[in-house]
Amino acid sequence: MKIYDISQEVFSCSIFPGDDAPVMDAQCRMERGDTYNLTAFTMCAHNGTHIDAPFHFFADGATVEAVPLEKTVGLAYVTEQTGTLSSRDAENIIDSAKKASPEAAKRLLIKGDAVVSAEAAEVFAAGDVLLVGGESQSVGPVDAPMAVHKILLGAGTVLLEGIRLSGVGEGVYFLSAAPLSLGGADGAPCRAILIDLES
C-alpha cells in the first residue's frame, strides 16, 4: 500500500495573497535550558493545504465542524489539467472519473496549473460532486475567486485547496483530507493523503 502525502508543510506553505502567514512561537526549548519543547503558532485557516466550508462565503452555510466527513474521506479521482477549465473539460473529467469508479467521481482532485471557471463549477455542482481539490490556493481564479466559490460551496461541494500532486499519477485513490474540527470556522487546515489501493 503506497501512501502519498499531498499536503504542504505549514510554516513554509503557500498563502493566498493578503492572508496572514503562519507564525511559529517556540515558547519552550530544551536547548535554552527548558525541561521540554513547547510550540505555539498562529495561522489563517486558509493557509497551505486546507478545506473551505460553505460558511466561507455564506452567512448561514455549514461551518467546518458541521461538514460531513464523508465529503473529505473516501475514494477520489485524480485528473491532470492545465489552464482554466471549461464546462466541456468538467464534463470530460466527470465522465472519465465515473468510468474509473462512480464512487471516486464524487471527489475530484485536479493536478497541474489549472483553475476552475464558473462554467466548470456549474457542471461539478450539477454532478453532485462532494469535493473539488486543486493545487492552487484557490480552486477558482486567484484574481476573481468568488463566483466559483459561491457556485460550489452553495451546492454543498467542499473545496480542498493547496494540495500537492506532482508525484501522483491520474487515477483512483483513497483520499483522507479531514479538516481540523474548528467550531464556527469557515475553513481549516488538513493533512491530506492519498492511498494507492492497487500498489
mmCIF file of C-alpha atoms in Angstrom:
data_model
loop_
_atom_site.group_PDB
_atom_site.id
_atom_site.type_symbol
_atom_site.label_atom_id
_atom_site.label_comp_id
_atom_site.label_asym_id
_atom_site.label_seq_id
_atom_site.Cartn_x
_atom_site.Cartn_y
_atom_site.Cartn_z
ATOM 1 C CA MET A 1 0.000 0.000 0.000
ATOM 2 C CA LYS A 2 1.588 3.294 -1.107
ATOM 3 C CA ILE A 3 0.683 6.468 0.758
ATOM 4 C CA TYR A 4 1.148 9.897 -0.843
ATOM 5 C CA ASP A 5 1.369 12.945 1.402
ATOM 6 C CA ILE A 6 -0.289 15.667 -0.688
ATOM 7 C CA SER A 7 -0.080 18.350 1.990
ATOM 8 C CA GLN A 8 2.169 21.368 2.324
ATOM 9 C CA GLU A 9 4.380 21.829 5.377
ATOM 10 C CA VAL A 10 2.604 24.560 7.330
ATOM 11 C CA PHE A 11 5.342 27.060 8.191
ATOM 12 C CA SER A 12 6.776 27.149 4.665
ATOM 13 C CA CYS A 13 3.417 26.866 2.884
ATOM 14 C CA SER A 14 1.895 28.988 0.139
ATOM 15 C CA ILE A 15 -0.640 31.580 1.200
ATOM 16 C CA PHE A 16 -3.451 33.353 -0.625
ATOM 17 C CA PRO A 17 -2.479 36.968 -1.424
ATOM 18 C CA GLY A 18 -3.340 39.181 1.537
ATOM 19 C CA ASP A 19 -3.737 36.383 4.099
ATOM 20 C CA ASP A 20 -1.534 36.273 7.190
ATOM 21 C CA ALA A 21 1.244 33.683 7.008
ATOM 22 C CA PRO A 22 1.716 31.030 9.712
ATOM 23 C CA VAL A 23 3.996 32.066 12.572
ATOM 24 C CA MET A 24 5.733 29.666 14.975
ATOM 25 C CA ASP A 25 6.313 30.673 18.593
ATOM 26 C CA ALA A 26 8.904 28.421 20.254
ATOM 27 C CA GLN A 27 7.694 29.005 23.806
ATOM 28 C CA CYS A 28 9.945 26.422 25.435
ATOM 29 C CA ARG A 29 13.113 24.805 24.077
ATOM 30 C CA MET A 30 15.382 22.299 25.777
ATOM 31 C CA GLU A 31 18.401 23.884 24.036
ATOM 32 C CA ARG A 32 17.632 27.042 26.043
ATOM 33 C CA GLY A 33 17.522 25.116 29.319
ATOM 34 C CA ASP A 34 13.784 24.341 29.427
ATOM 35 C CA THR A 35 12.757 20.867 30.588
ATOM 36 C CA TYR A 36 10.702 20.274 27.418
ATOM 37 C CA ASN A 37 9.941 21.704 23.984
ATOM 38 C CA LEU A 38 6.629 23.569 23.518
ATOM 39 C CA THR A 39 5.411 25.247 20.355
ATOM 40 C CA ALA A 40 2.529 27.652 19.843
ATOM 41 C CA PHE A 41 1.507 29.055 16.474
ATOM 42 C CA THR A 42 -0.874 31.375 14.693
ATOM 43 C CA MET A 43 -2.174 30.991 11.162
ATOM 44 C CA CYS A 44 -5.010 31.807 8.804
ATOM 45 C CA ALA A 45 -7.455 28.919 8.405
ATOM 46 C CA HIS A 46 -6.817 29.051 4.645
ATOM 47 C CA ASN A 47 -3.020 28.758 4.681
ATOM 48 C CA GLY A 48 -1.344 25.855 2.908
ATOM 49 C CA THR A 49 -3.406 22.714 2.376
ATOM 50 C CA HIS A 50 -6.876 23.413 3.695
ATOM 51 C CA ILE A 51 -10.612 22.899 3.371
ATOM 52 C CA ASP A 52 -13.152 25.610 2.565
ATOM 53 C CA ALA A 53 -16.521 25.166 4.262
ATOM 54 C CA PRO A 54 -19.736 26.778 2.918
ATOM 55 C CA PHE A 55 -19.578 29.376 5.731
ATOM 56 C CA HIS A 56 -16.590 30.887 3.905
ATOM 57 C CA PHE A 57 -18.982 32.643 1.511
ATOM 58 C CA PHE A 58 -22.446 32.045 3.029
ATOM 59 C CA ALA A 59 -23.529 33.565 6.346
ATOM 60 C CA ASP A 60 -25.854 30.621 7.003
ATOM 61 C CA GLY A 61 -23.555 27.994 5.478
ATOM 62 C CA ALA A 62 -22.131 24.979 7.307
ATOM 63 C CA THR A 63 -19.023 25.663 9.357
ATOM 64 C CA VAL A 64 -16.046 23.313 9.341
ATOM 65 C CA GLU A 65 -17.087 21.052 12.200
ATOM 66 C CA ALA A 66 -20.500 20.530 10.576
ATOM 67 C CA VAL A 67 -19.106 19.347 7.217
ATOM 68 C CA PRO A 68 -19.804 15.593 6.925
ATOM 69 C CA LEU A 69 -16.541 13.654 6.961
ATOM 70 C CA GLU A 70 -17.634 11.512 4.006
ATOM 71 C CA LYS A 71 -17.101 14.585 1.835
ATOM 72 C CA THR A 72 -13.401 14.685 2.672
ATOM 73 C CA VAL A 73 -12.710 10.980 3.204
ATOM 74 C CA GLY A 74 -13.320 8.315 0.537
ATOM 75 C CA LEU A 75 -12.416 7.303 -2.988
ATOM 76 C CA ALA A 76 -11.210 10.162 -5.182
ATOM 77 C CA TYR A 77 -10.188 10.635 -8.804
ATOM 78 C CA VAL A 78 -7.010 12.499 -9.784
ATOM 79 C CA THR A 79 -7.025 14.192 -13.189
ATOM 80 C CA GLU A 80 -4.192 16.223 -14.742
ATOM 81 C CA GLN A 81 -5.239 19.510 -16.353
ATOM 82 C CA THR A 82 -3.801 22.884 -17.373
ATOM 83 C CA GLY A 83 -5.270 26.330 -17.750
ATOM 84 C CA THR A 84 -8.816 27.410 -16.981
ATOM 85 C CA LEU A 85 -11.258 24.508 -17.087
ATOM 86 C CA SER A 86 -14.269 24.907 -19.362
ATOM 87 C CA SER A 87 -17.657 23.280 -18.924
ATOM 88 C CA ARG A 88 -16.623 20.676 -21.511
ATOM 89 C CA ASP A 89 -13.457 19.960 -19.530
ATOM 90 C CA ALA A 90 -15.553 19.447 -16.407
ATOM 91 C CA GLU A 91 -17.918 17.092 -18.236
ATOM 92 C CA ASN A 92 -14.983 15.068 -19.548
ATOM 93 C CA ILE A 93 -13.435 14.848 -16.076
ATOM 94 C CA ILE A 94 -16.673 13.557 -14.571
ATOM 95 C CA ASP A 95 -17.137 11.059 -17.407
ATOM 96 C CA SER A 96 -13.593 9.728 -17.031
ATOM 97 C CA ALA A 97 -13.947 9.513 -13.278
ATOM 98 C CA LYS A 98 -17.251 7.639 -13.493
ATOM 99 C CA LYS A 99 -15.745 5.122 -15.912
ATOM 100 C CA ALA A 100 -12.917 4.508 -13.453
ATOM 101 C CA SER A 101 -15.141 4.449 -10.351
ATOM 102 C CA PRO A 102 -18.585 6.003 -9.767
ATOM 103 C CA GLU A 103 -17.699 6.496 -6.094
ATOM 104 C CA ALA A 104 -14.376 8.192 -6.882
ATOM 105 C CA ALA A 105 -16.201 10.573 -9.245
ATOM 106 C CA LYS A 106 -17.695 12.220 -6.139
ATOM 107 C CA ARG A 107 -14.298 13.600 -5.100
ATOM 108 C CA LEU A 108 -12.227 15.205 -7.855
ATOM 109 C CA LEU A 109 -8.612 16.302 -7.472
ATOM 110 C CA ILE A 110 -7.119 18.450 -10.218
ATOM 111 C CA LYS A 111 -3.386 18.062 -10.743
ATOM 112 C CA GLY A 112 -1.410 20.779 -12.512
ATOM 113 C CA ASP A 113 -1.507 24.510 -13.104
ATOM 114 C CA ALA A 114 -5.279 24.690 -13.515
ATOM 115 C CA VAL A 115 -8.223 26.619 -12.107
ATOM 116 C CA VAL A 116 -11.967 26.045 -12.277
ATOM 117 C CA SER A 117 -14.095 28.517 -14.232
ATOM 118 C CA ALA A 118 -17.637 29.431 -13.191
ATOM 119 C CA GLU A 119 -18.943 27.339 -16.102
ATOM 120 C CA ALA A 120 -16.960 24.294 -14.979
ATOM 121 C CA ALA A 121 -18.086 24.867 -11.394
ATOM 122 C CA GLU A 122 -21.707 24.718 -12.544
ATOM 123 C CA VAL A 123 -21.041 21.315 -14.116
ATOM 124 C CA PHE A 124 -19.382 19.973 -10.970
ATOM 125 C CA ALA A 125 -22.211 21.330 -8.810
ATOM 126 C CA ALA A 126 -24.851 19.737 -11.035
ATOM 127 C CA GLY A 127 -22.912 16.463 -10.982
ATOM 128 C CA ASP A 128 -23.353 16.044 -7.221
ATOM 129 C CA VAL A 129 -19.602 16.230 -6.650
ATOM 130 C CA LEU A 130 -18.833 16.211 -2.909
ATOM 131 C CA LEU A 131 -15.329 17.690 -3.131
ATOM 132 C CA VAL A 132 -13.190 19.525 -5.666
ATOM 133 C CA GLY A 133 -9.498 19.933 -4.963
ATOM 134 C CA GLY A 134 -6.654 21.725 -6.672
ATOM 135 C CA GLU A 135 -3.009 22.683 -6.292
ATOM 136 C CA SER A 136 -3.654 26.429 -6.298
ATOM 137 C CA GLN A 137 -4.518 28.270 -3.091
ATOM 138 C CA SER A 138 -7.910 28.866 -4.727
ATOM 139 C CA VAL A 139 -9.754 26.424 -6.978
ATOM 140 C CA GLY A 140 -11.118 29.452 -8.834
ATOM 141 C CA PRO A 141 -9.075 32.198 -10.477
ATOM 142 C CA VAL A 142 -6.953 33.961 -7.833
ATOM 143 C CA ASP A 143 -7.942 37.381 -9.188
ATOM 144 C CA ALA A 144 -11.684 36.581 -9.116
ATOM 145 C CA PRO A 145 -12.408 33.534 -6.924
ATOM 146 C CA MET A 146 -15.822 34.498 -5.535
ATOM 147 C CA ALA A 147 -18.119 33.226 -8.303
ATOM 148 C CA VAL A 148 -16.573 29.744 -8.356
ATOM 149 C CA HIS A 149 -16.621 29.507 -4.566
ATOM 150 C CA LYS A 150 -20.258 30.554 -4.374
ATOM 151 C CA ILE A 151 -21.331 28.047 -7.016
ATOM 152 C CA LEU A 152 -19.528 25.096 -5.452
ATOM 153 C CA LEU A 153 -19.980 25.916 -1.775
ATOM 154 C CA GLY A 154 -23.599 26.845 -2.449
ATOM 155 C CA ALA A 155 -24.148 23.352 -3.825
ATOM 156 C CA GLY A 156 -22.568 21.823 -0.716
ATOM 157 C CA THR A 157 -19.343 20.926 -2.503
ATOM 158 C CA VAL A 158 -16.335 21.192 -0.203
ATOM 159 C CA LEU A 159 -13.136 22.717 -1.583
ATOM 160 C CA LEU A 160 -9.696 21.229 -0.901
ATOM 161 C CA GLU A 161 -7.093 23.818 -1.821
ATOM 162 C CA GLY A 162 -3.309 23.910 -1.854
ATOM 163 C CA ILE A 163 -2.707 20.190 -2.371
ATOM 164 C CA ARG A 164 0.480 18.863 -3.963
ATOM 165 C CA LEU A 165 0.079 16.168 -6.620
ATOM 166 C CA SER A 166 3.380 16.245 -8.541
ATOM 167 C CA GLY A 167 4.232 12.663 -7.596
ATOM 168 C CA VAL A 168 0.752 11.286 -8.125
ATOM 169 C CA GLY A 169 -0.498 9.811 -11.400
ATOM 170 C CA GLU A 170 -4.016 10.074 -12.750
ATOM 171 C CA GLY A 171 -6.494 7.543 -11.429
ATOM 172 C CA VAL A 172 -8.432 6.350 -8.400
ATOM 173 C CA TYR A 173 -7.113 6.666 -4.838
ATOM 174 C CA PHE A 174 -8.431 6.670 -1.302
ATOM 175 C CA LEU A 175 -8.416 10.252 -0.004
ATOM 176 C CA SER A 176 -8.194 11.296 3.634
ATOM 177 C CA ALA A 177 -8.444 15.074 3.982
ATOM 178 C CA ALA A 178 -10.457 15.569 7.157
ATOM 179 C CA PRO A 179 -10.061 19.149 8.394
ATOM 180 C CA LEU A 180 -9.292 20.114 11.968
ATOM 181 C CA SER A 181 -12.586 20.432 13.845
ATOM 182 C CA LEU A 182 -12.551 24.204 14.312
ATOM 183 C CA GLY A 183 -16.004 25.059 15.648
ATOM 184 C CA GLY A 184 -17.598 28.008 13.875
ATOM 185 C CA ALA A 185 -14.762 28.384 11.345
ATOM 186 C CA ASP A 186 -15.033 28.956 7.591
ATOM 187 C CA GLY A 187 -12.026 26.792 6.777
ATOM 188 C CA ALA A 188 -9.388 24.611 8.380
ATOM 189 C CA PRO A 189 -6.002 23.105 7.612
ATOM 190 C CA CYS A 190 -5.769 19.372 6.990
ATOM 191 C CA ARG A 191 -3.108 16.707 6.481
ATOM 192 C CA ALA A 192 -4.302 15.375 3.141
ATOM 193 C CA ILE A 193 -3.098 11.973 1.978
ATOM 194 C CA LEU A 194 -3.848 9.648 -0.903
ATOM 195 C CA ILE A 195 -3.601 5.864 -0.676
ATOM 196 C CA ASP A 196 -2.958 3.840 -3.825
ATOM 197 C CA LEU A 197 -5.162 0.808 -3.250
ATOM 198 C CA GLU A 198 -3.555 -1.169 -6.082
ATOM 199 C CA SER A 199 0.094 -0.873 -5.074
#
